[in-house]
Amino acid sequence: SQQGEEDPQALSIQEGENATMNCSYKTSINNLQWYRQNSGRGLVHLILIRSNEREKHSGRLRVTLDTSKKSSSLLITASRAADTASYFCATDLNRDDKIIFGKGTRLHILP
Amino acid sequence: DAGITQSPRHKVTETGTPVTLRCHQTENHRYMYWYRQDPGHGLRLIHYSYGVKDTDKGEVSDGYSVSRSKTEDFLLTLESATSSQTSVYFCAIALAGGSGELFFGEGSRLTVL
């Protein structure tokens, strides 16, 4: 079974709205990462949050981490058409060097 | 800037034939990873390497072997390809050590007939 599970599997919102995606994981971690994938391309790193951090910002992105609930959320504010992509969370498994991905959330921004 | 080249980018082969995918990095990053991506499964880790000749299994390693004889190259071999190994394969390097940020290649699309 996979370490991370994103929720929802798919999300459609109007341009300008905020998009929130969630990730739950199973084991202890050193850090949690979020990636974006545009159709047919490789994944692009967005943000990394360490286990001793609770919140991190990068431009229009806001990531939170709750290690007690083993969950994280990615908030994209003021969405744009270019944000249409799949988003994945990734964690190290049992604080190991194995980086395990979830199944992703497909985000579609409607004009 | 980190650079990764995957080859071949596209390959069609027949069941039972051996296939090798190559991942080449232009820098000297220690950690390299091979993932496969399939609809409904996201990315699944096949094998990873933490140094020359140092490799370990991932989530879905059965049917795959890897080799890393030099820092810049990480090879993924399917000894006898099966249709279930039809997938897109991604190589990645860790930019700052294990469990850190990954930089991905553009992928290799493999079709096994």
PDB file of C-alpha atoms in Angstrom:
ATOM      1  CA  SER A   1       0.000   0.000   0.000  1.00  0.00           C
ATOM      2  CA  GLN A   2       1.139   3.540  -0.667  1.00  0.00           C
ATOM      3  CA  GLN A   3       2.425   5.849   2.001  1.00  0.00           C
ATOM      4  CA  GLY A   4       0.588   8.987   0.959  1.00  0.00           C
ATOM      5  CA  GLU A   5      -2.994   9.387  -0.141  1.00  0.00           C
ATOM      6  CA  GLU A   6      -4.273  12.633  -1.621  1.00  0.00           C
ATOM      7  CA  ASP A   7      -7.809  13.853  -1.302  1.00  0.00           C
ATOM      8  CA  PRO A   8      -9.770  14.662  -3.384  1.00  0.00           C
ATOM      9  CA  GLN A   9      -8.773  12.598  -6.410  1.00  0.00           C
ATOM     10  CA  ALA A  10     -10.036  15.349  -8.696  1.00  0.00           C
ATOM     11  CA  LEU A  11     -11.006  18.970  -8.198  1.00  0.00           C
ATOM     12  CA  SER A  12     -12.503  21.559 -10.540  1.00  0.00           C
ATOM     13  CA  ILE A  13     -12.750  25.202  -9.508  1.00  0.00           C
ATOM     14  CA  GLN A  14     -13.235  28.571 -11.156  1.00  0.00           C
ATOM     15  CA  GLU A  15     -10.242  30.694 -11.968  1.00  0.00           C
ATOM     16  CA  GLY A  16      -9.513  33.024  -9.090  1.00  0.00           C
ATOM     17  CA  GLU A  17     -10.795  30.673  -6.416  1.00  0.00           C
ATOM     18  CA  ASN A  18      -8.605  28.892  -3.899  1.00  0.00           C
ATOM     19  CA  ALA A  19      -7.804  25.201  -4.250  1.00  0.00           C
ATOM     20  CA  THR A  20      -7.128  22.942  -1.291  1.00  0.00           C
ATOM     21  CA  MET A  21      -5.713  19.438  -1.501  1.00  0.00           C
ATOM     22  CA  ASN A  22      -5.012  17.100   1.368  1.00  0.00           C
ATOM     23  CA  CYS A  23      -2.517  14.328   1.947  1.00  0.00           C
ATOM     24  CA  SER A  24      -2.527  11.646   4.610  1.00  0.00           C
ATOM     25  CA  TYR A  25       0.379   9.329   5.346  1.00  0.00           C
ATOM     26  CA  LYS A  26       1.060   6.351   7.561  1.00  0.00           C
ATOM     27  CA  THR A  27       4.513   6.373   9.137  1.00  0.00           C
ATOM     28  CA  SER A  28       6.889   8.753  10.853  1.00  0.00           C
ATOM     29  CA  ILE A  29       8.557  11.120   8.432  1.00  0.00           C
ATOM     30  CA  ASN A  30      11.468  13.529   8.212  1.00  0.00           C
ATOM     31  CA  ASN A  31       9.679  15.755   5.749  1.00  0.00           C
ATOM     32  CA  LEU A  32       6.785  15.953   3.317  1.00  0.00           C
ATOM     33  CA  GLN A  33       6.953  17.359  -0.179  1.00  0.00           C
ATOM     34  CA  TRP A  34       4.471  18.529  -2.794  1.00  0.00           C
ATOM     35  CA  TYR A  35       5.002  18.199  -6.540  1.00  0.00           C
ATOM     36  CA  ARG A  36       3.146  19.319  -9.647  1.00  0.00           C
ATOM     37  CA  GLN A  37       2.911  17.435 -12.912  1.00  0.00           C
ATOM     38  CA  ASN A  38       1.658  18.919 -16.129  1.00  0.00           C
ATOM     39  CA  SER A  39       0.244  16.434 -18.573  1.00  0.00           C
ATOM     40  CA  GLY A  40       2.910  14.225 -20.092  1.00  0.00           C
ATOM     41  CA  ARG A  41       5.794  15.884 -18.271  1.00  0.00           C
ATOM     42  CA  GLY A  42       8.055  15.087 -15.357  1.00  0.00           C
ATOM     43  CA  LEU A  43       7.210  16.181 -11.857  1.00  0.00           C
ATOM     44  CA  VAL A  44       8.280  19.576 -10.576  1.00  0.00           C
ATOM     45  CA  HIS A  45       9.064  20.192  -6.932  1.00  0.00           C
ATOM     46  CA  LEU A  46       6.884  22.818  -5.260  1.00  0.00           C
ATOM     47  CA  ILE A  47       7.646  22.868  -1.571  1.00  0.00           C
ATOM     48  CA  LEU A  48       9.185  20.796   1.229  1.00  0.00           C
ATOM     49  CA  ILE A  49       8.053  21.011   4.827  1.00  0.00           C
ATOM     50  CA  ARG A  50      10.018  19.402   7.629  1.00  0.00           C
ATOM     51  CA  SER A  51       8.452  17.368  10.411  1.00  0.00           C
ATOM     52  CA  ASN A  52       9.176  20.103  12.962  1.00  0.00           C
ATOM     53  CA  GLU A  53       7.444  22.769  10.857  1.00  0.00           C
ATOM     54  CA  ARG A  54       3.714  23.443  10.904  1.00  0.00           C
ATOM     55  CA  GLU A  55       3.273  25.816   7.997  1.00  0.00           C
ATOM     56  CA  LYS A  56       5.248  27.010   5.017  1.00  0.00           C
ATOM     57  CA  HIS A  57       4.584  29.506   2.247  1.00  0.00           C
ATOM     58  CA  SER A  58       5.933  29.917  -1.253  1.00  0.00           C
ATOM     59  CA  GLY A  59       4.283  32.538  -3.434  1.00  0.00           C
ATOM     60  CA  ARG A  60       0.625  31.515  -3.808  1.00  0.00           C
ATOM     61  CA  LEU A  61       1.253  28.184  -2.126  1.00  0.00           C
ATOM     62  CA  ARG A  62       0.625  27.453   1.524  1.00  0.00           C
ATOM     63  CA  VAL A  63       1.416  24.068   3.021  1.00  0.00           C
ATOM     64  CA  THR A  64       0.492  22.879   6.491  1.00  0.00           C
ATOM     65  CA  LEU A  65       1.646  19.772   8.288  1.00  0.00           C
ATOM     66  CA  ASP A  66       0.018  18.076  11.271  1.00  0.00           C
ATOM     67  CA  THR A  67       2.247  15.217  12.382  1.00  0.00           C
ATOM     68  CA  SER A  68      -0.176  14.168  15.121  1.00  0.00           C
ATOM     69  CA  LYS A  69      -2.816  13.494  12.469  1.00  0.00           C
ATOM     70  CA  LYS A  70      -0.264  12.427   9.853  1.00  0.00           C
ATOM     71  CA  SER A  71      -1.736  14.823   7.355  1.00  0.00           C
ATOM     72  CA  SER A  72      -0.810  17.798   5.204  1.00  0.00           C
ATOM     73  CA  SER A  73      -2.682  20.258   3.061  1.00  0.00           C
ATOM     74  CA  LEU A  74      -1.683  22.298   0.020  1.00  0.00           C
ATOM     75  CA  LEU A  75      -3.544  25.547  -0.586  1.00  0.00           C
ATOM     76  CA  ILE A  76      -3.209  27.362  -3.894  1.00  0.00           C
ATOM     77  CA  THR A  77      -4.643  30.853  -3.662  1.00  0.00           C
ATOM     78  CA  ALA A  78      -6.085  32.914  -6.522  1.00  0.00           C
ATOM     79  CA  SER A  79      -5.899  29.995  -8.952  1.00  0.00           C
ATOM     80  CA  ARG A  80      -4.928  30.486 -12.585  1.00  0.00           C
ATOM     81  CA  ALA A  81      -5.451  28.415 -15.711  1.00  0.00           C
ATOM     82  CA  ALA A  82      -1.766  27.498 -15.592  1.00  0.00           C
ATOM     83  CA  ASP A  83      -2.352  25.756 -12.246  1.00  0.00           C
ATOM     84  CA  THR A  84      -4.257  23.007 -14.069  1.00  0.00           C
ATOM     85  CA  ALA A  85      -2.139  19.929 -13.336  1.00  0.00           C
ATOM     86  CA  SER A  86      -1.850  16.910 -11.089  1.00  0.00           C
ATOM     87  CA  TYR A  87      -0.474  17.447  -7.591  1.00  0.00           C
ATOM     88  CA  PHE A  88       1.308  14.806  -5.564  1.00  0.00           C
ATOM     89  CA  CYS A  89       2.515  14.580  -2.011  1.00  0.00           C
ATOM     90  CA  ALA A  90       5.615  12.573  -1.210  1.00  0.00           C
ATOM     91  CA  THR A  91       7.142  11.422   2.050  1.00  0.00           C
ATOM     92  CA  ASP A  92      10.157   9.492   3.197  1.00  0.00           C
ATOM     93  CA  LEU A  93       9.033   6.109   4.460  1.00  0.00           C
ATOM     94  CA  ASN A  94       9.847   5.584   8.135  1.00  0.00           C
ATOM     95  CA  ARG A  95      12.412   8.389   7.886  1.00  0.00           C
ATOM     96  CA  ASP A  96      14.229   6.323   5.294  1.00  0.00           C
ATOM     97  CA  ASP A  97      15.693   7.489   1.993  1.00  0.00           C
ATOM     98  CA  LYS A  98      12.812   5.910   0.089  1.00  0.00           C
ATOM     99  CA  ILE A  99      10.582   8.708  -1.153  1.00  0.00           C
ATOM    100  CA  ILE A 100       7.060   7.458  -1.663  1.00  0.00           C
ATOM    101  CA  PHE A 101       4.353   9.279  -3.618  1.00  0.00           C
ATOM    102  CA  GLY A 102       0.603   9.291  -3.344  1.00  0.00           C
ATOM    103  CA  LYS A 103      -1.781   8.830  -6.247  1.00  0.00           C
ATOM    104  CA  GLY A 104      -2.272  12.542  -6.752  1.00  0.00           C
ATOM    105  CA  THR A 105      -5.044  15.083  -7.102  1.00  0.00           C
ATOM    106  CA  ARG A 106      -6.054  16.253 -10.583  1.00  0.00           C
ATOM    107  CA  LEU A 107      -6.797  19.960 -10.457  1.00  0.00           C
ATOM    108  CA  HIS A 108      -8.708  21.639 -13.269  1.00  0.00           C
ATOM    109  CA  ILE A 109      -9.094  25.398 -13.304  1.00  0.00           C
ATOM    110  CA  LEU A 110     -12.164  26.523 -15.212  1.00  0.00           C
ATOM    111  CA  PRO A 111     -12.040  29.831 -17.127  1.00  0.00           C
TER     112      PRO A 111
ATOM    113  CA  ASP B   1      21.418  23.498 -12.822  1.00  0.00           C
ATOM    114  CA  ALA B   2      20.832  19.801 -12.393  1.00  0.00           C
ATOM    115  CA  GLY B   3      20.339  17.900 -15.625  1.00  0.00           C
ATOM    116  CA  ILE B   4      18.899  14.462 -16.238  1.00  0.00           C
ATOM    117  CA  THR B   5      18.729  12.630 -19.527  1.00  0.00           C
ATOM    118  CA  GLN B   6      16.598   9.542 -19.867  1.00  0.00           C
ATOM    119  CA  SER B   7      17.042   7.201 -22.800  1.00  0.00           C
ATOM    120  CA  PRO B   8      15.301   5.977 -24.741  1.00  0.00           C
ATOM    121  CA  ARG B   9      12.351   8.353 -24.423  1.00  0.00           C
ATOM    122  CA  HIS B  10      10.058   5.954 -26.229  1.00  0.00           C
ATOM    123  CA  LYS B  11      10.349   2.225 -26.784  1.00  0.00           C
ATOM    124  CA  VAL B  12       8.075  -0.489 -28.073  1.00  0.00           C
ATOM    125  CA  THR B  13       9.152  -4.036 -27.444  1.00  0.00           C
ATOM    126  CA  GLU B  14       7.744  -7.531 -27.328  1.00  0.00           C
ATOM    127  CA  THR B  15       6.986  -9.717 -24.343  1.00  0.00           C
ATOM    128  CA  GLY B  16      10.000 -11.672 -23.186  1.00  0.00           C
ATOM    129  CA  THR B  17      12.678  -9.340 -24.523  1.00  0.00           C
ATOM    130  CA  PRO B  18      15.173  -7.592 -22.243  1.00  0.00           C
ATOM    131  CA  VAL B  19      14.982  -3.829 -21.939  1.00  0.00           C
ATOM    132  CA  THR B  20      17.367  -1.366 -20.352  1.00  0.00           C
ATOM    133  CA  LEU B  21      16.483   2.215 -19.547  1.00  0.00           C
ATOM    134  CA  ARG B  22      19.256   4.660 -18.805  1.00  0.00           C
ATOM    135  CA  CYS B  23      19.279   7.665 -16.544  1.00  0.00           C
ATOM    136  CA  HIS B  24      22.222  10.023 -16.840  1.00  0.00           C
ATOM    137  CA  GLN B  25      22.879  13.005 -14.583  1.00  0.00           C
ATOM    138  CA  THR B  26      25.301  15.791 -15.320  1.00  0.00           C
ATOM    139  CA  GLU B  27      26.294  16.399 -11.707  1.00  0.00           C
ATOM    140  CA  ASN B  28      27.456  14.152  -8.878  1.00  0.00           C
ATOM    141  CA  HIS B  29      24.298  13.668  -6.854  1.00  0.00           C
ATOM    142  CA  ARG B  30      24.471  10.629  -4.661  1.00  0.00           C
ATOM    143  CA  TYR B  31      20.812   9.567  -4.637  1.00  0.00           C
ATOM    144  CA  MET B  32      18.988   8.435  -7.773  1.00  0.00           C
ATOM    145  CA  TYR B  33      15.531   6.927  -8.104  1.00  0.00           C
ATOM    146  CA  TRP B  34      13.467   5.005 -10.619  1.00  0.00           C
ATOM    147  CA  TYR B  35       9.654   5.311 -10.548  1.00  0.00           C
ATOM    148  CA  ARG B  36       6.894   4.026 -12.751  1.00  0.00           C
ATOM    149  CA  GLN B  37       3.679   5.909 -13.344  1.00  0.00           C
ATOM    150  CA  ASP B  38       0.419   4.231 -14.255  1.00  0.00           C
ATOM    151  CA  PRO B  39      -3.132   5.590 -14.348  1.00  0.00           C
ATOM    152  CA  GLY B  40      -4.777   5.221 -10.965  1.00  0.00           C
ATOM    153  CA  HIS B  41      -1.523   4.417  -9.173  1.00  0.00           C
ATOM    154  CA  GLY B  42       0.396   7.661  -9.171  1.00  0.00           C
ATOM    155  CA  LEU B  43       4.156   7.149  -8.974  1.00  0.00           C
ATOM    156  CA  ARG B  44       5.532   3.978  -7.472  1.00  0.00           C
ATOM    157  CA  LEU B  45       9.149   3.535  -6.458  1.00  0.00           C
ATOM    158  CA  ILE B  46      10.935   0.662  -8.205  1.00  0.00           C
ATOM    159  CA  HIS B  47      14.519   0.945  -6.978  1.00  0.00           C
ATOM    160  CA  TYR B  48      16.784   3.648  -5.714  1.00  0.00           C
ATOM    161  CA  SER B  49      20.519   4.135  -5.297  1.00  0.00           C
ATOM    162  CA  TYR B  50      22.449   5.883  -2.555  1.00  0.00           C
ATOM    163  CA  GLY B  51      25.857   5.610  -4.158  1.00  0.00           C
ATOM    164  CA  VAL B  52      27.956   3.683  -6.645  1.00  0.00           C
ATOM    165  CA  LYS B  53      27.010   0.007  -6.389  1.00  0.00           C
ATOM    166  CA  ASP B  54      24.624   0.813  -3.512  1.00  0.00           C
ATOM    167  CA  THR B  55      21.000   0.149  -4.380  1.00  0.00           C
ATOM    168  CA  ASP B  56      17.819  -0.853  -2.592  1.00  0.00           C
ATOM    169  CA  LYS B  57      14.354  -2.036  -3.498  1.00  0.00           C
ATOM    170  CA  GLY B  58      11.286   0.124  -3.601  1.00  0.00           C
ATOM    171  CA  GLU B  59       7.568  -0.652  -3.622  1.00  0.00           C
ATOM    172  CA  VAL B  60       7.384  -2.546  -6.900  1.00  0.00           C
ATOM    173  CA  SER B  61      10.815  -4.073  -7.562  1.00  0.00           C
ATOM    174  CA  ASP B  62       9.783  -7.529  -8.793  1.00  0.00           C
ATOM    175  CA  GLY B  63      10.795  -8.028 -12.410  1.00  0.00           C
ATOM    176  CA  TYR B  64      13.285  -5.163 -12.339  1.00  0.00           C
ATOM    177  CA  SER B  65      16.995  -4.903 -11.618  1.00  0.00           C
ATOM    178  CA  VAL B  66      19.241  -1.866 -11.437  1.00  0.00           C
ATOM    179  CA  SER B  67      22.910  -1.091 -11.651  1.00  0.00           C
ATOM    180  CA  ARG B  68      25.027   1.909 -10.806  1.00  0.00           C
ATOM    181  CA  SER B  69      28.642   1.432 -11.807  1.00  0.00           C
ATOM    182  CA  LYS B  70      29.392   5.153 -11.865  1.00  0.00           C
ATOM    183  CA  THR B  71      27.859   8.148 -10.161  1.00  0.00           C
ATOM    184  CA  GLU B  72      26.272   9.682 -13.226  1.00  0.00           C
ATOM    185  CA  ASP B  73      24.449   6.623 -14.590  1.00  0.00           C
ATOM    186  CA  PHE B  74      21.610   4.581 -13.097  1.00  0.00           C
ATOM    187  CA  LEU B  75      20.334   1.756 -15.283  1.00  0.00           C
ATOM    188  CA  LEU B  76      16.965   0.028 -14.971  1.00  0.00           C
ATOM    189  CA  THR B  77      16.704  -3.409 -16.580  1.00  0.00           C
ATOM    190  CA  LEU B  78      13.666  -5.493 -17.322  1.00  0.00           C
ATOM    191  CA  GLU B  79      15.194  -8.941 -17.812  1.00  0.00           C
ATOM    192  CA  SER B  80      12.135 -10.308 -19.607  1.00  0.00           C
ATOM    193  CA  ALA B  81       9.548  -7.652 -20.286  1.00  0.00           C
ATOM    194  CA  THR B  82       5.873  -8.357 -19.651  1.00  0.00           C
ATOM    195  CA  SER B  83       2.777  -6.433 -20.704  1.00  0.00           C
ATOM    196  CA  SER B  84       2.233  -5.379 -17.076  1.00  0.00           C
ATOM    197  CA  GLN B  85       5.471  -3.393 -17.313  1.00  0.00           C
ATOM    198  CA  THR B  86       4.000  -1.120 -19.954  1.00  0.00           C
ATOM    199  CA  SER B  87       4.313   2.223 -18.237  1.00  0.00           C
ATOM    200  CA  VAL B  88       6.011   5.580 -18.116  1.00  0.00           C
ATOM    201  CA  TYR B  89       9.273   5.395 -16.217  1.00  0.00           C
ATOM    202  CA  PHE B  90      10.732   8.400 -14.456  1.00  0.00           C
ATOM    203  CA  CYS B  91      14.214   8.853 -13.120  1.00  0.00           C
ATOM    204  CA  ALA B  92      14.898  11.371 -10.376  1.00  0.00           C
ATOM    205  CA  ILE B  93      17.887  12.683  -8.449  1.00  0.00           C
ATOM    206  CA  ALA B  94      17.870  14.010  -4.906  1.00  0.00           C
ATOM    207  CA  LEU B  95      19.379  17.465  -4.952  1.00  0.00           C
ATOM    208  CA  ALA B  96      20.343  17.582  -1.292  1.00  0.00           C
ATOM    209  CA  GLY B  97      20.704  14.037  -0.047  1.00  0.00           C
ATOM    210  CA  GLY B  98      18.223  11.317   0.731  1.00  0.00           C
ATOM    211  CA  SER B  99      14.592  12.227   1.541  1.00  0.00           C
ATOM    212  CA  GLY B 100      15.074  15.701   0.063  1.00  0.00           C
ATOM    213  CA  GLU B 101      13.865  17.511  -3.019  1.00  0.00           C
ATOM    214  CA  LEU B 102      13.780  15.407  -6.173  1.00  0.00           C
ATOM    215  CA  PHE B 103      14.533  16.631  -9.676  1.00  0.00           C
ATOM    216  CA  PHE B 104      12.841  14.537 -12.359  1.00  0.00           C
ATOM    217  CA  GLY B 105      13.700  13.542 -15.884  1.00  0.00           C
ATOM    218  CA  GLU B 106      11.165  13.796 -18.677  1.00  0.00           C
ATOM    219  CA  GLY B 107      10.245  10.134 -18.591  1.00  0.00           C
ATOM    220  CA  SER B 108      10.595   7.060 -20.792  1.00  0.00           C
ATOM    221  CA  ARG B 109       7.433   5.606 -22.260  1.00  0.00           C
ATOM    222  CA  LEU B 110       7.689   1.828 -22.599  1.00  0.00           C
ATOM    223  CA  THR B 111       5.131  -0.305 -24.400  1.00  0.00           C
ATOM    224  CA  VAL B 112       5.382  -4.083 -24.144  1.00  0.00           C
ATOM    225  CA  LEU B 113       3.302  -5.897 -26.742  1.00  0.00           C
TER     226      LEU B 113
END
